[in-house]
Short mmCIF file of C-alpha atoms in Angstrom, two decimals:
data_model
loop_
_atom_site.label_atom_id
_atom_site.label_comp_id
_atom_site.label_asym_id
_atom_site.label_seq_id
_atom_site.Cartn_x
_atom_site.Cartn_y
_atom_site.Cartn_z
CA UNK A 1 5.21 12.01 -13.50
CA UNK A 2 4.81 12.93 -17.07
CA UNK A 3 4.27 10.33 -19.77
CA UNK A 4 7.79 10.73 -21.01
CA UNK A 5 9.13 9.81 -17.65
CA UNK A 6 7.34 6.41 -17.11
CA UNK A 7 8.77 3.65 -15.04
CA UNK A 8 9.53 0.54 -17.16
CA UNK A 9 7.82 -2.54 -15.93
CA UNK A 10 8.60 -6.35 -16.44
CA UNK A 11 6.62 -9.29 -15.16
CA UNK A 12 7.76 -12.51 -13.98
CA UNK A 13 5.06 -15.39 -13.97
CA UNK A 14 5.06 -19.23 -13.92
CA UNK A 15 2.25 -20.70 -15.67
CA UNK A 16 1.15 -23.90 -13.77
CA UNK A 17 3.50 -22.97 -10.93
CA UNK A 18 1.74 -20.01 -9.22
CA UNK A 19 0.81 -18.45 -12.58
CA UNK A 20 0.60 -14.63 -12.13
CA UNK A 21 -0.68 -14.26 -8.60
CA UNK A 22 -3.62 -12.29 -8.01
CA UNK A 23 -3.53 -9.93 -10.84
CA UNK A 24 0.16 -8.66 -10.41
CA UNK A 25 0.63 -8.60 -14.10
CA UNK A 26 -2.47 -6.85 -15.21
CA UNK A 27 -2.42 -4.00 -12.53
CA UNK A 28 0.28 -2.23 -14.82
CA UNK A 29 -2.15 -1.99 -17.68
CA UNK A 30 -3.65 1.50 -18.30
CA UNK A 31 -1.09 2.95 -15.54
CA UNK A 32 0.06 6.19 -16.96
CA UNK A 33 3.21 6.23 -14.74
CA UNK A 34 4.23 2.89 -15.88
CA UNK A 35 5.13 1.33 -19.26
CA UNK A 36 5.02 -2.54 -19.55
CA UNK A 37 7.96 -3.78 -21.69
CA UNK A 38 8.36 -7.54 -21.22
CA UNK A 39 7.25 -10.78 -19.69
CA UNK A 40 9.06 -13.84 -18.44
CA UNK A 41 7.37 -17.32 -18.20
CA UNK A 42 9.08 -20.56 -18.65
CA UNK A 43 5.91 -22.07 -19.81
CA UNK A 44 5.62 -21.55 -23.47
CA UNK A 45 2.00 -21.54 -23.77
CA UNK A 46 1.54 -19.45 -20.61
CA UNK A 47 3.88 -16.87 -22.01
CA UNK A 48 2.08 -16.43 -25.34
CA UNK A 49 -0.98 -15.99 -23.37
CA UNK A 50 0.65 -13.34 -21.08
CA UNK A 51 2.02 -11.58 -24.25
CA UNK A 52 -1.43 -11.25 -25.56
CA UNK A 53 -3.05 -10.14 -22.29
CA UNK A 54 -0.38 -7.68 -21.46
CA UNK A 55 -0.25 -6.32 -25.09
CA UNK A 56 3.38 -7.17 -25.29
CA UNK A 57 5.73 -8.25 -27.99
CA UNK A 58 8.79 -9.32 -25.79
CA UNK A 59 8.62 -12.56 -24.02
CA UNK A 60 11.34 -14.55 -22.29
CA UNK A 61 11.58 -18.08 -21.05
CA UNK A 62 14.30 -17.05 -18.60
CA UNK A 63 13.75 -14.22 -16.32
CA UNK A 64 17.35 -13.60 -15.76
CA UNK A 65 17.88 -13.06 -19.46
CA UNK A 66 14.80 -10.65 -19.43
CA UNK A 67 16.45 -8.67 -16.51
CA UNK A 68 19.86 -8.45 -18.28
CA UNK A 69 18.32 -7.54 -21.59
CA UNK A 70 15.60 -5.23 -20.79
CA UNK A 71 16.92 -3.58 -17.65
CA UNK A 72 13.33 -2.81 -16.06
CA UNK A 73 13.08 -0.26 -13.21
CA UNK A 74 10.31 -2.29 -11.59
CA UNK A 75 9.46 -5.87 -11.80
CA UNK A 76 6.21 -7.86 -10.70
CA UNK A 77 7.42 -11.09 -9.10
CA UNK A 78 3.87 -12.30 -9.60
CA UNK A 79 3.71 -16.18 -9.22
CA UNK A 80 2.17 -17.54 -5.90
CA UNK A 81 4.56 -20.50 -5.53
CA UNK A 82 7.23 -19.70 -3.00
CA UNK A 83 10.03 -21.99 -4.17
CA UNK A 84 11.40 -19.22 -6.47
CA UNK A 85 10.45 -16.07 -4.54
CA UNK A 86 14.02 -15.72 -3.03
CA UNK A 87 16.19 -16.19 -6.16
CA UNK A 88 13.65 -14.02 -8.25
CA UNK A 89 13.81 -11.06 -5.74
CA UNK A 90 17.66 -11.37 -5.40
CA UNK A 91 18.03 -11.37 -9.27
CA UNK A 92 15.72 -8.31 -9.57
CA UNK A 93 17.76 -6.45 -6.80
CA UNK A 94 20.96 -7.37 -8.44
CA UNK A 95 19.81 -5.81 -11.67
CA UNK A 96 18.79 -2.69 -9.93
CA UNK A 97 15.01 -3.27 -10.28
CA UNK A 98 12.39 -2.51 -7.42
CA UNK A 99 9.75 -5.35 -6.98
CA UNK A 100 6.08 -5.83 -6.41
CA UNK A 101 5.90 -9.30 -4.83
CA UNK A 102 3.19 -11.68 -4.29
CA UNK A 103 2.64 -12.94 -0.70
CA UNK A 104 3.66 -14.71 1.37
CA UNK A 105 7.23 -13.43 0.92
CA UNK A 106 9.13 -16.70 1.47
CA UNK A 107 9.32 -20.14 2.93
CA UNK A 108 11.64 -19.34 5.65
CA UNK A 109 13.00 -16.48 7.67
CA UNK A 110 16.56 -17.50 6.09
CA UNK A 111 15.38 -16.76 2.61
CA UNK A 112 13.29 -13.56 3.92
CA UNK A 113 16.50 -12.33 5.59
CA UNK A 114 18.51 -12.68 2.45
CA UNK A 115 15.91 -11.00 0.39
CA UNK A 116 15.60 -7.95 2.65
CA UNK A 117 19.54 -7.62 2.60
CA UNK A 118 19.70 -8.09 -1.11
CA UNK A 119 17.13 -5.17 -1.62
CA UNK A 120 18.99 -2.96 1.07
CA UNK A 121 22.34 -3.48 -0.60
CA UNK A 122 21.07 -2.55 -3.94
CA UNK A 123 18.96 0.25 -2.50
CA UNK A 124 15.74 -1.05 -4.37
CA UNK A 125 12.25 -1.06 -2.99
CA UNK A 126 9.99 -4.04 -2.57
CA UNK A 127 6.31 -3.86 -2.08
CA UNK A 128 4.15 -6.73 -0.91
CA UNK A 129 0.80 -7.60 -2.09
CA UNK A 130 -0.93 -7.27 1.18
CA UNK A 131 -3.99 -5.30 -0.28
CA UNK A 132 -5.83 -4.92 3.11
CA UNK A 133 -3.03 -2.78 4.58
CA UNK A 134 -3.80 -0.32 1.53
CA UNK A 135 -7.47 -0.22 2.01
CA UNK A 136 -8.51 3.49 2.54
CA UNK A 137 -11.15 2.26 4.94
CA UNK A 138 -8.41 0.57 7.13
CA UNK A 139 -6.40 4.06 7.26
CA UNK A 140 -9.63 5.59 8.70
CA UNK A 141 -10.12 2.59 10.96
CA UNK A 142 -6.46 3.00 12.21
CA UNK A 143 -6.94 6.60 13.19
CA UNK A 144 -10.29 5.85 14.86
CA UNK A 145 -8.81 3.11 16.94
CA UNK A 146 -5.85 5.41 17.88
CA UNK A 147 -8.24 8.12 19.01
CA UNK A 148 -10.04 5.73 21.25
CA UNK A 149 -13.16 5.26 18.97
CA UNK A 150 -13.93 1.82 20.64
CA UNK A 151 -12.07 2.51 23.87
CA UNK A 152 -8.88 0.94 25.09
CA UNK A 153 -8.03 -2.12 22.93
CA UNK A 154 -8.50 -5.39 24.86
CA UNK A 155 -7.94 -8.12 22.31
CA UNK A 156 -8.00 -9.10 18.67
CA UNK A 157 -9.52 -12.33 17.30
CA UNK A 158 -8.47 -13.44 13.79
CA UNK A 159 -9.72 -16.58 11.81
CA UNK A 160 -8.28 -18.02 8.72
CA UNK A 161 -10.38 -18.87 5.80
CA UNK A 162 -10.95 -22.36 6.95
CA UNK A 163 -11.65 -24.14 3.90
CA UNK A 164 -10.06 -27.44 2.78
CA UNK A 165 -6.59 -25.76 3.67
CA UNK A 166 -7.60 -25.21 7.38
CA UNK A 167 -4.58 -25.60 9.63
CA UNK A 168 -1.16 -25.15 8.54
CA UNK A 169 -1.70 -24.26 4.91
CA UNK A 170 -4.38 -21.63 5.99
CA UNK A 171 -1.80 -20.17 8.35
CA UNK A 172 0.79 -19.54 5.69
CA UNK A 173 -1.53 -18.37 2.79
CA UNK A 174 -4.10 -16.35 4.54
CA UNK A 175 -2.47 -15.82 7.93
CA UNK A 176 -0.06 -13.44 6.27
CA UNK A 177 -2.90 -11.01 5.44
CA UNK A 178 -4.13 -11.12 9.09
CA UNK A 179 -0.81 -10.82 10.80
CA UNK A 180 0.12 -7.90 8.46
CA UNK A 181 -3.05 -6.06 9.50
CA UNK A 182 -2.62 -6.69 13.16
CA UNK A 183 0.99 -5.24 12.98
CA UNK A 184 -0.38 -2.30 11.01
CA UNK A 185 -2.99 -1.47 13.44
CA UNK A 186 -1.32 -2.14 16.77
CA UNK A 187 2.44 -2.64 16.26
CA UNK A 188 4.76 -5.57 16.55
CA UNK A 189 4.03 -8.53 18.76
CA UNK A 190 6.36 -9.32 21.64
CA UNK A 191 5.75 -12.89 21.98
CA UNK A 192 3.80 -16.05 20.63
CA UNK A 193 2.24 -19.15 22.32
CA UNK A 194 0.70 -21.67 20.07
CA UNK A 195 -0.58 -25.22 20.00
CA UNK A 196 -1.30 -27.32 16.91
CA UNK A 197 -3.64 -30.37 16.63
CA UNK A 198 -3.95 -33.09 14.05
CA UNK A 199 -7.57 -34.10 14.45
CA UNK A 200 -8.40 -34.69 17.98
CA UNK A 201 -4.63 -35.07 19.29
CA UNK A 202 -1.59 -32.93 19.59
CA UNK A 203 0.36 -32.89 16.29
CA UNK A 204 3.83 -34.46 16.03
CA UNK A 205 6.68 -34.50 13.86
CA UNK A 206 5.08 -37.46 12.27
CA UNK A 207 2.52 -35.27 11.00
CA UNK A 208 4.58 -32.67 9.33
CA UNK A 209 3.59 -32.53 5.46
CA UNK A 210 4.66 -30.51 2.51
CA UNK A 211 2.08 -27.72 1.96
CA UNK A 212 0.84 -26.69 -1.51
CA UNK A 213 2.09 -23.94 -3.63
CA UNK A 214 5.61 -25.01 -2.74
CA UNK A 215 5.30 -23.40 0.70
CA UNK A 216 7.46 -25.79 2.49
CA UNK A 217 6.40 -28.00 5.43
CA UNK A 218 3.30 -27.42 7.22
CA UNK A 219 1.64 -28.98 10.23
CA UNK A 220 -1.87 -29.63 11.76
CA UNK A 221 -5.34 -29.22 10.73
CA UNK A 222 -6.17 -27.12 13.72
CA UNK A 223 -4.20 -24.26 15.25
CA UNK A 224 -4.59 -21.86 18.08
CA UNK A 225 -2.07 -18.96 18.53
CA UNK A 226 -1.85 -16.09 20.92
CA UNK A 227 0.19 -12.89 20.43
CA UNK A 228 1.37 -10.38 23.14
CA UNK A 229 1.28 -6.73 21.90
CA UNK A 230 2.26 -3.50 23.80
CA UNK A 231 -0.41 -2.08 26.28
CA UNK A 232 -1.31 -5.67 27.18
CA UNK A 233 -3.23 -6.27 24.04
CA UNK A 234 -3.79 -10.09 23.37
CA UNK A 235 -4.10 -11.09 19.77
CA UNK A 236 -5.64 -14.41 18.71
CA UNK A 237 -5.57 -16.46 15.57
CA UNK A 238 -7.41 -19.65 14.86
CA UNK A 239 -7.93 -22.05 11.96
CA UNK A 240 -9.35 -25.33 11.27
CA UNK A 241 -11.05 -27.04 8.54
CA UNK A 242 -14.70 -25.82 9.05
CA UNK A 243 -17.55 -28.24 8.91
CA UNK A 244 -20.05 -25.55 8.44
CA UNK A 245 -19.95 -22.11 6.55
CA UNK A 246 -16.51 -23.30 5.02
CA UNK A 247 -14.31 -20.44 3.65
CA UNK A 248 -16.65 -17.74 4.95
CA UNK A 249 -14.99 -16.85 8.33
CA UNK A 250 -11.89 -15.06 7.10
CA UNK A 251 -11.57 -11.77 8.99
CA UNK A 252 -10.68 -10.00 12.29
CA UNK A 253 -12.40 -8.60 15.25
CA UNK A 254 -10.96 -5.94 17.50
CA UNK A 255 -12.52 -5.64 21.06
CA UNK A 256 -12.27 -2.46 22.96
CA UNK A 257 -13.60 -1.13 26.25
CA UNK A 258 -16.45 0.77 24.51
CA UNK A 259 -17.12 -1.44 21.55
CA UNK A 260 -15.68 -3.67 18.69
CA UNK A 261 -14.62 -3.33 15.13
CA UNK A 262 -14.81 -6.05 12.32
CA UNK A 263 -12.69 -6.37 9.26
CA UNK A 264 -14.13 -8.99 6.80
CA UNK A 265 -12.12 -10.60 4.02
CA UNK A 266 -9.19 -8.98 2.38
CA UNK A 267 -8.59 -6.49 -0.46
CA UNK A 268 -8.58 -2.86 -1.48
CA UNK A 269 -12.40 -2.18 -0.48
CA UNK A 270 -12.88 -4.90 2.02
CA UNK A 271 -15.86 -4.00 4.49
CA UNK A 272 -15.07 -2.50 7.88
CA UNK A 273 -17.52 -1.60 10.41
CA UNK A 274 -17.82 -0.84 14.20
CA UNK A 275 -20.22 -1.09 16.95
CA UNK A 276 -20.22 1.03 20.20
CA UNK A 277 -21.66 -1.81 22.43
CA UNK A 278 -19.19 -2.49 25.52
CA UNK A 279 -21.12 -5.72 26.04
CA UNK A 280 -19.91 -6.90 22.76
CA UNK A 281 -23.27 -8.48 22.12
CA UNK A 282 -24.00 -6.23 19.25
CA UNK A 283 -27.60 -5.59 20.69
CA UNK A 284 -27.04 -2.29 22.46
CA UNK A 285 -25.91 -0.23 19.54
CA UNK A 286 -26.09 -0.57 15.62
CA UNK A 287 -23.01 -1.58 13.48
CA UNK A 288 -21.76 1.54 11.73
CA UNK A 289 -19.65 1.54 8.49
CA UNK A 290 -16.12 2.92 7.98
CA UNK A 291 -15.57 3.43 4.39
CA UNK A 292 -12.94 4.75 1.97
CA UNK A 293 -14.68 8.28 2.76
CA UNK A 294 -14.34 7.89 6.47
CA UNK A 295 -16.21 6.93 9.72
CA UNK A 296 -20.01 6.91 9.57
CA UNK A 297 -19.69 7.39 5.65
CA UNK A 298 -21.23 5.18 3.04
CA UNK A 299 -18.97 3.75 0.43
CA UNK A 300 -19.33 5.84 -2.81
CA UNK A 301 -16.76 3.82 -4.87
CA UNK A 302 -18.80 1.27 -6.86
CA UNK A 303 -18.00 -1.52 -9.20
CA UNK A 304 -14.38 -2.01 -7.92
CA UNK A 305 -13.10 -5.63 -7.46
CA UNK A 306 -11.17 -5.57 -4.06
CA UNK A 307 -7.92 -7.21 -5.19
CA UNK A 308 -7.32 -5.25 -8.32
CA UNK A 309 -8.30 -2.00 -6.51
CA UNK A 310 -5.82 -2.71 -3.71
CA UNK A 311 -3.17 -3.74 -6.20
CA UNK A 312 -3.46 -0.30 -8.00
CA UNK A 313 -2.90 1.46 -4.65
CA UNK A 314 0.19 -0.57 -3.95
CA UNK A 315 1.91 0.09 -7.20
CA UNK A 316 1.28 3.77 -7.14
CA UNK A 317 2.70 3.85 -3.60
CA UNK A 318 5.70 1.81 -4.78
CA UNK A 319 6.35 4.39 -7.63
CA UNK A 320 5.99 7.08 -5.05
CA UNK A 321 8.32 5.30 -2.68
CA UNK A 322 11.04 4.93 -5.42
CA UNK A 323 10.65 8.71 -6.25
CA UNK A 324 10.70 9.85 -2.57
CA UNK A 325 13.44 7.30 -1.62
CA UNK A 326 11.21 5.91 1.22
CA UNK A 327 10.04 2.39 2.06
CA UNK A 328 6.80 1.27 0.61
CA UNK A 329 3.65 1.25 2.97
CA UNK A 330 3.81 -2.46 2.91
CA UNK A 331 7.59 -3.33 2.54
CA UNK A 332 9.45 -6.44 2.30
CA UNK A 333 10.40 -6.05 6.04
CA UNK A 334 6.62 -5.94 6.81
CA UNK A 335 6.19 -9.09 4.80
CA UNK A 336 9.06 -10.68 6.69
CA UNK A 337 7.36 -9.74 9.93
CA UNK A 338 4.21 -11.46 8.97
CA UNK A 339 6.04 -14.55 7.89
CA UNK A 340 7.79 -14.42 11.45
CA UNK A 341 4.45 -14.47 13.12
CA UNK A 342 3.45 -17.53 11.11
CA UNK A 343 6.69 -19.44 11.87
CA UNK A 344 6.54 -18.51 15.52
CA UNK A 345 3.37 -20.75 15.71
CA UNK A 346 5.72 -23.55 14.69
CA UNK A 347 8.38 -22.69 16.99
CA UNK A 348 6.19 -22.27 20.04
CA UNK A 349 4.74 -25.65 19.31
CA UNK A 350 8.21 -27.09 18.89
CA UNK A 351 9.54 -25.95 22.13
CA UNK A 352 6.38 -26.29 23.85
CA UNK A 353 6.11 -22.74 25.43
CA UNK A 354 5.87 -19.09 24.59
CA UNK A 355 8.69 -17.71 22.20
CA UNK A 356 9.97 -14.15 22.21
CA UNK A 357 9.58 -12.13 18.92
CA UNK A 358 11.66 -11.35 16.96
CA UNK A 359 12.57 -14.96 16.61
CA UNK A 360 16.03 -15.91 17.60
CA UNK A 361 15.77 -19.20 15.66
CA UNK A 362 15.94 -18.13 11.77
CA UNK A 363 15.57 -21.79 10.53
CA UNK A 364 12.22 -23.27 9.81
CA UNK A 365 11.08 -24.88 12.91
CA UNK A 366 9.53 -27.88 11.15
CA UNK A 367 12.92 -28.67 9.60
CA UNK A 368 14.80 -28.87 12.77
CA UNK A 369 15.35 -32.44 13.72
#
């Protein structure tokens, strides 16, 4: 697009209540296809800081007033706290604005369903801040897997960050990235079977607590979940509060008949590598890189921080999606599907058996008496 046809962009943040997410405000700076026009933040000091940070003069305490007055074409719903995601996305959709939304998308499937409907009715696009999906190396890895690079996929094993949030909070905050990546690589799961512990016993309703960042109820400090995918692929997810190497396990392994693939951390330039050792020991073949340049090619992009890099790819894809009238690569429906995999853990634990996906129960399983 020419500079005269820029998208007008506004930002919604909440200082002290999720702030501006992981750079969903500053990603629009130095974007030739976008023009920042306003910011909304109910916190006066935070709003003043955002105006300065974003080189803006128009700030609003009420995001609804900003939407009505400024009529932006795109809005970053940037705050991490989940209690306002649904009303903010609906207000943006009602105002005809497409959205860049911080993850996770919502607290429940009831909220997520309403958000998807609002965007569909208004015919606006919504992209989710699942940066790993947009990692160029992940695209190369996906093609490599599809071409049988590590043979037939047998299973996937993912771990949360396993810091002080290990368990239910880790499932919600970091699990969303891992489940989105699983779906992107091997498709939608068909079922989930999970069990949740509190310390050394099976978690009960008495252990339900409210999670941080207004995410709603969570359960347990140790979770094991399995998912069934097409072609007999089994996906595993685990999280607990680690006693050693806390916060350093976050990632995913894919095991195939000829070798394995490792995705470490998340973000626009997160490392990806593979090893053609069918014993899965890592001793019979060296680990090889998969970079933004391709398989077995070194990374040439230097000095990039993963999340800002990923955010830039996302917003450019969002603007392309608006122009081409297509869904973003990581859409609101994709974000809802990741949330569904999260809540399926609680639903399976609640009913004590595997549950089919998509979930028939759209209520939050931990809110059912």
